[in-house]
PDB file of C-alpha atoms in Angstrom:
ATOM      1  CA  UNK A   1     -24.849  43.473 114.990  1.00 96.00           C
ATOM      2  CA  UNK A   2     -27.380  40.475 114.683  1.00 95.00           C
ATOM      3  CA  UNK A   3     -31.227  41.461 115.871  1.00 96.00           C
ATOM      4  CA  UNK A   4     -33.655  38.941 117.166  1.00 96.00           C
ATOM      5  CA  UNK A   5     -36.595  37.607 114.429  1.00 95.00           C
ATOM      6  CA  UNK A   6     -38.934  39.006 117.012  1.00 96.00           C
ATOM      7  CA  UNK A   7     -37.703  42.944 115.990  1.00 96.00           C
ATOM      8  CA  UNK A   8     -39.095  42.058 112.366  1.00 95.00           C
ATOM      9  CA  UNK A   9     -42.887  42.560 111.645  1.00 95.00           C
ATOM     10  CA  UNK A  10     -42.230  39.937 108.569  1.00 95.00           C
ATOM     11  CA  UNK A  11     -40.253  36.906 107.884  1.00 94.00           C
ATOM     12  CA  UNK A  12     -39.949  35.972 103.837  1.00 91.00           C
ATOM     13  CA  UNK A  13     -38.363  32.548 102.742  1.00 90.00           C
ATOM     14  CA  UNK A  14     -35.236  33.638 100.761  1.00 85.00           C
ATOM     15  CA  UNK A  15     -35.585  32.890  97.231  1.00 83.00           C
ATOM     16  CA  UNK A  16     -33.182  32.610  94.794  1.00 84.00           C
ATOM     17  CA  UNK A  17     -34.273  32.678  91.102  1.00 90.00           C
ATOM     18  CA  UNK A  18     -32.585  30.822  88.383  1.00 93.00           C
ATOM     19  CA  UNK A  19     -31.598  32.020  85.164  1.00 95.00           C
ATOM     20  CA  UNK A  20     -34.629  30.080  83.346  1.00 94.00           C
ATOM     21  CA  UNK A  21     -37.230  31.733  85.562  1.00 93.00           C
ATOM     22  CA  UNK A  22     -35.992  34.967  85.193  1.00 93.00           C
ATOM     23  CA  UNK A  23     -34.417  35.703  81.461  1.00 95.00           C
ATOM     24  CA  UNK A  24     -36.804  35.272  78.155  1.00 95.00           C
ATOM     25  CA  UNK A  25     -34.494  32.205  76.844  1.00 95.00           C
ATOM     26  CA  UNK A  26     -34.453  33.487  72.873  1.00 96.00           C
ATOM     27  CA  UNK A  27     -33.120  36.923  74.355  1.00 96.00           C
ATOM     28  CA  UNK A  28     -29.699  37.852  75.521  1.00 96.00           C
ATOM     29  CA  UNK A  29     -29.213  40.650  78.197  1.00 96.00           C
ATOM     30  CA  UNK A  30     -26.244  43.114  79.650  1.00 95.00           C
ATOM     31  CA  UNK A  31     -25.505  42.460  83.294  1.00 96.00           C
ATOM     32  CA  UNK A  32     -27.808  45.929  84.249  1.00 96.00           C
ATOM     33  CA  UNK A  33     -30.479  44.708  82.229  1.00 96.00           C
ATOM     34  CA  UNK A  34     -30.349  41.358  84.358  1.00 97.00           C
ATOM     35  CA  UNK A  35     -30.336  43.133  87.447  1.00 96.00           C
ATOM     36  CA  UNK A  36     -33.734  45.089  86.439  1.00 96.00           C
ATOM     37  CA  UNK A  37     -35.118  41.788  86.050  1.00 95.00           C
ATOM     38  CA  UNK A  38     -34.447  39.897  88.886  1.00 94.00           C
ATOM     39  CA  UNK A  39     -35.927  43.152  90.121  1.00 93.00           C
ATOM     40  CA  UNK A  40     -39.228  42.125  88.402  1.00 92.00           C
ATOM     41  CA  UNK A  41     -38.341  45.165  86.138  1.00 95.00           C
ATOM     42  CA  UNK A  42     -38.298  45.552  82.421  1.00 94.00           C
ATOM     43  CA  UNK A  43     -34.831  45.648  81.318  1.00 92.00           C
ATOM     44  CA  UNK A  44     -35.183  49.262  79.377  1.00 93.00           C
ATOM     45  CA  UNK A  45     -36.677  50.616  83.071  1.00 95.00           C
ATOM     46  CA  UNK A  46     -34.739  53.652  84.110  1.00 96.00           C
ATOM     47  CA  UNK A  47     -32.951  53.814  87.760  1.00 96.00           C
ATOM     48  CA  UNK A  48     -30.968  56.374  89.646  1.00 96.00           C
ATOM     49  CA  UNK A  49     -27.162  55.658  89.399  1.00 96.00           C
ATOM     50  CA  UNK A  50     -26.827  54.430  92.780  1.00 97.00           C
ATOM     51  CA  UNK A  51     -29.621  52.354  92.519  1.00 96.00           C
ATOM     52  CA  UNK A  52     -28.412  50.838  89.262  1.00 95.00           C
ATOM     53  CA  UNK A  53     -24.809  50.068  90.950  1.00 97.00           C
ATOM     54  CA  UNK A  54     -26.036  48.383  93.575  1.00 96.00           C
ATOM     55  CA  UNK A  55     -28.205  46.099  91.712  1.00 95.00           C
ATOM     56  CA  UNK A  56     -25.306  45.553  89.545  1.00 96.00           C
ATOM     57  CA  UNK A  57     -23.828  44.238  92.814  1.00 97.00           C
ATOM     58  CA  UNK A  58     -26.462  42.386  93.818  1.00 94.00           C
ATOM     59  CA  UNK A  59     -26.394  40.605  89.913  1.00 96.00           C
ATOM     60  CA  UNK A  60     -22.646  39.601  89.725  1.00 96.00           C
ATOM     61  CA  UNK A  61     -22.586  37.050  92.342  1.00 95.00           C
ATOM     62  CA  UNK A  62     -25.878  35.683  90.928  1.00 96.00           C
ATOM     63  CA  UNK A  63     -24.340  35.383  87.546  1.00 96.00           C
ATOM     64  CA  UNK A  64     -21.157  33.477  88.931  1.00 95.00           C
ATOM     65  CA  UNK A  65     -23.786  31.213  91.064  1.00 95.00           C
ATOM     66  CA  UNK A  66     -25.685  30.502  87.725  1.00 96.00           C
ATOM     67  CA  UNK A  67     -22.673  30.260  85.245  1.00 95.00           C
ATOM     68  CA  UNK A  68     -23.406  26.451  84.316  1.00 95.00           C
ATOM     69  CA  UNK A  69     -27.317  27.839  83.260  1.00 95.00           C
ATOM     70  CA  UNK A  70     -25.874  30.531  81.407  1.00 96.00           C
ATOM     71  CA  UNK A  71     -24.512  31.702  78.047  1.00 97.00           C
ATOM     72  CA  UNK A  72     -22.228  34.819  77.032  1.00 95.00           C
ATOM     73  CA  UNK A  73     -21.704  36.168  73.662  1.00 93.00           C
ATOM     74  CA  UNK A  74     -17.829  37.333  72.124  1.00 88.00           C
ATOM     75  CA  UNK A  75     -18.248  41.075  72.996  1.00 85.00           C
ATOM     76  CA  UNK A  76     -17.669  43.009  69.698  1.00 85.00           C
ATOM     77  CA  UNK A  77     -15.156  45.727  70.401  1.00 88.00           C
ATOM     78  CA  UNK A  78     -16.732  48.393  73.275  1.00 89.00           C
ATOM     79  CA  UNK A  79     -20.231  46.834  73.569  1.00 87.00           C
ATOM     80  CA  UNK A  80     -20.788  45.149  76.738  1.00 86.00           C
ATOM     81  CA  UNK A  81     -21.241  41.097  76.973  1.00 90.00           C
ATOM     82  CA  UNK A  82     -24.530  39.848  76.706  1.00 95.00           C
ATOM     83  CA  UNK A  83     -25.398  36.666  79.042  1.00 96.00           C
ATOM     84  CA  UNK A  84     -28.542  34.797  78.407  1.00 96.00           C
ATOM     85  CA  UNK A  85     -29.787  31.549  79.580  1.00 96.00           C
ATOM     86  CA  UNK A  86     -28.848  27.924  78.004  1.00 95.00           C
ATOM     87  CA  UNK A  87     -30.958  25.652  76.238  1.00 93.00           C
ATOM     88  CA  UNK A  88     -29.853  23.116  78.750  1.00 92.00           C
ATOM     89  CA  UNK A  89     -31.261  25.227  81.861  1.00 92.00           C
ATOM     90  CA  UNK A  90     -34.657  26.011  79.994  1.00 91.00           C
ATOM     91  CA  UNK A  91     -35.342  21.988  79.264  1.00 91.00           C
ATOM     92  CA  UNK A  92     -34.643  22.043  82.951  1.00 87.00           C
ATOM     93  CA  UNK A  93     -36.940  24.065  83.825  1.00 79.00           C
ATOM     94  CA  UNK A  94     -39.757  22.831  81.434  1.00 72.00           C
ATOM     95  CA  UNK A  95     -38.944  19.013  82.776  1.00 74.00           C
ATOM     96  CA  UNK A  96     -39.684  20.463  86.388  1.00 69.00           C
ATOM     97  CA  UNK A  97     -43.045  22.234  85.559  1.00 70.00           C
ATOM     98  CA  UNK A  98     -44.281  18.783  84.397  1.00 62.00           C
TER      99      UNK A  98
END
């Protein structure tokens, strides 16, 4: 059920991050590991299981929002994908800071 603004003690302006702000650009990270740092976490940082799943959550629509700033690796086998950020978004990013 909606609330009104005035039940809130604190209003934020809802951010979103992109890839280039958030991912080291000569690194490449698993999903969890991107979802500890949009977090503000390191990506080794260890979380309960149901706080790790539900960041996972929160990092999969991100991911599909960002896909045109991002890269993925050929998975080898079991290991996971890795997703990292493209040149093309980090440019970007450095172009806006100046």
């Amino acid at each position: 059920m909606p609330r009104p603004k005035e039940d809130f003690d604190t209003l934020y302006p809802y951010q979103m991050y992109t890839p280039a702000e958030v991912l080291e650009p000569d690194l490449m990270y698993t999903v969890p590991e991107i979802g500890r740092r949009l977090q503000d976490l390191a990506p080794d940082t260890n979380l309960e299981e149901e706080t790790e799943a539900r960041i996972i959550a929160w990092t999969i629509p991100w991911l599909v929002y960002h896909q045109e700033d991002m890269v993925i690796n050929d998975p080898e086998g079991d290991e996971p994908g890795y997703f990292g950020v493209s040149e093309a978004a980090v440019a970007a990013l450095d172009e806006d800071e100046q």
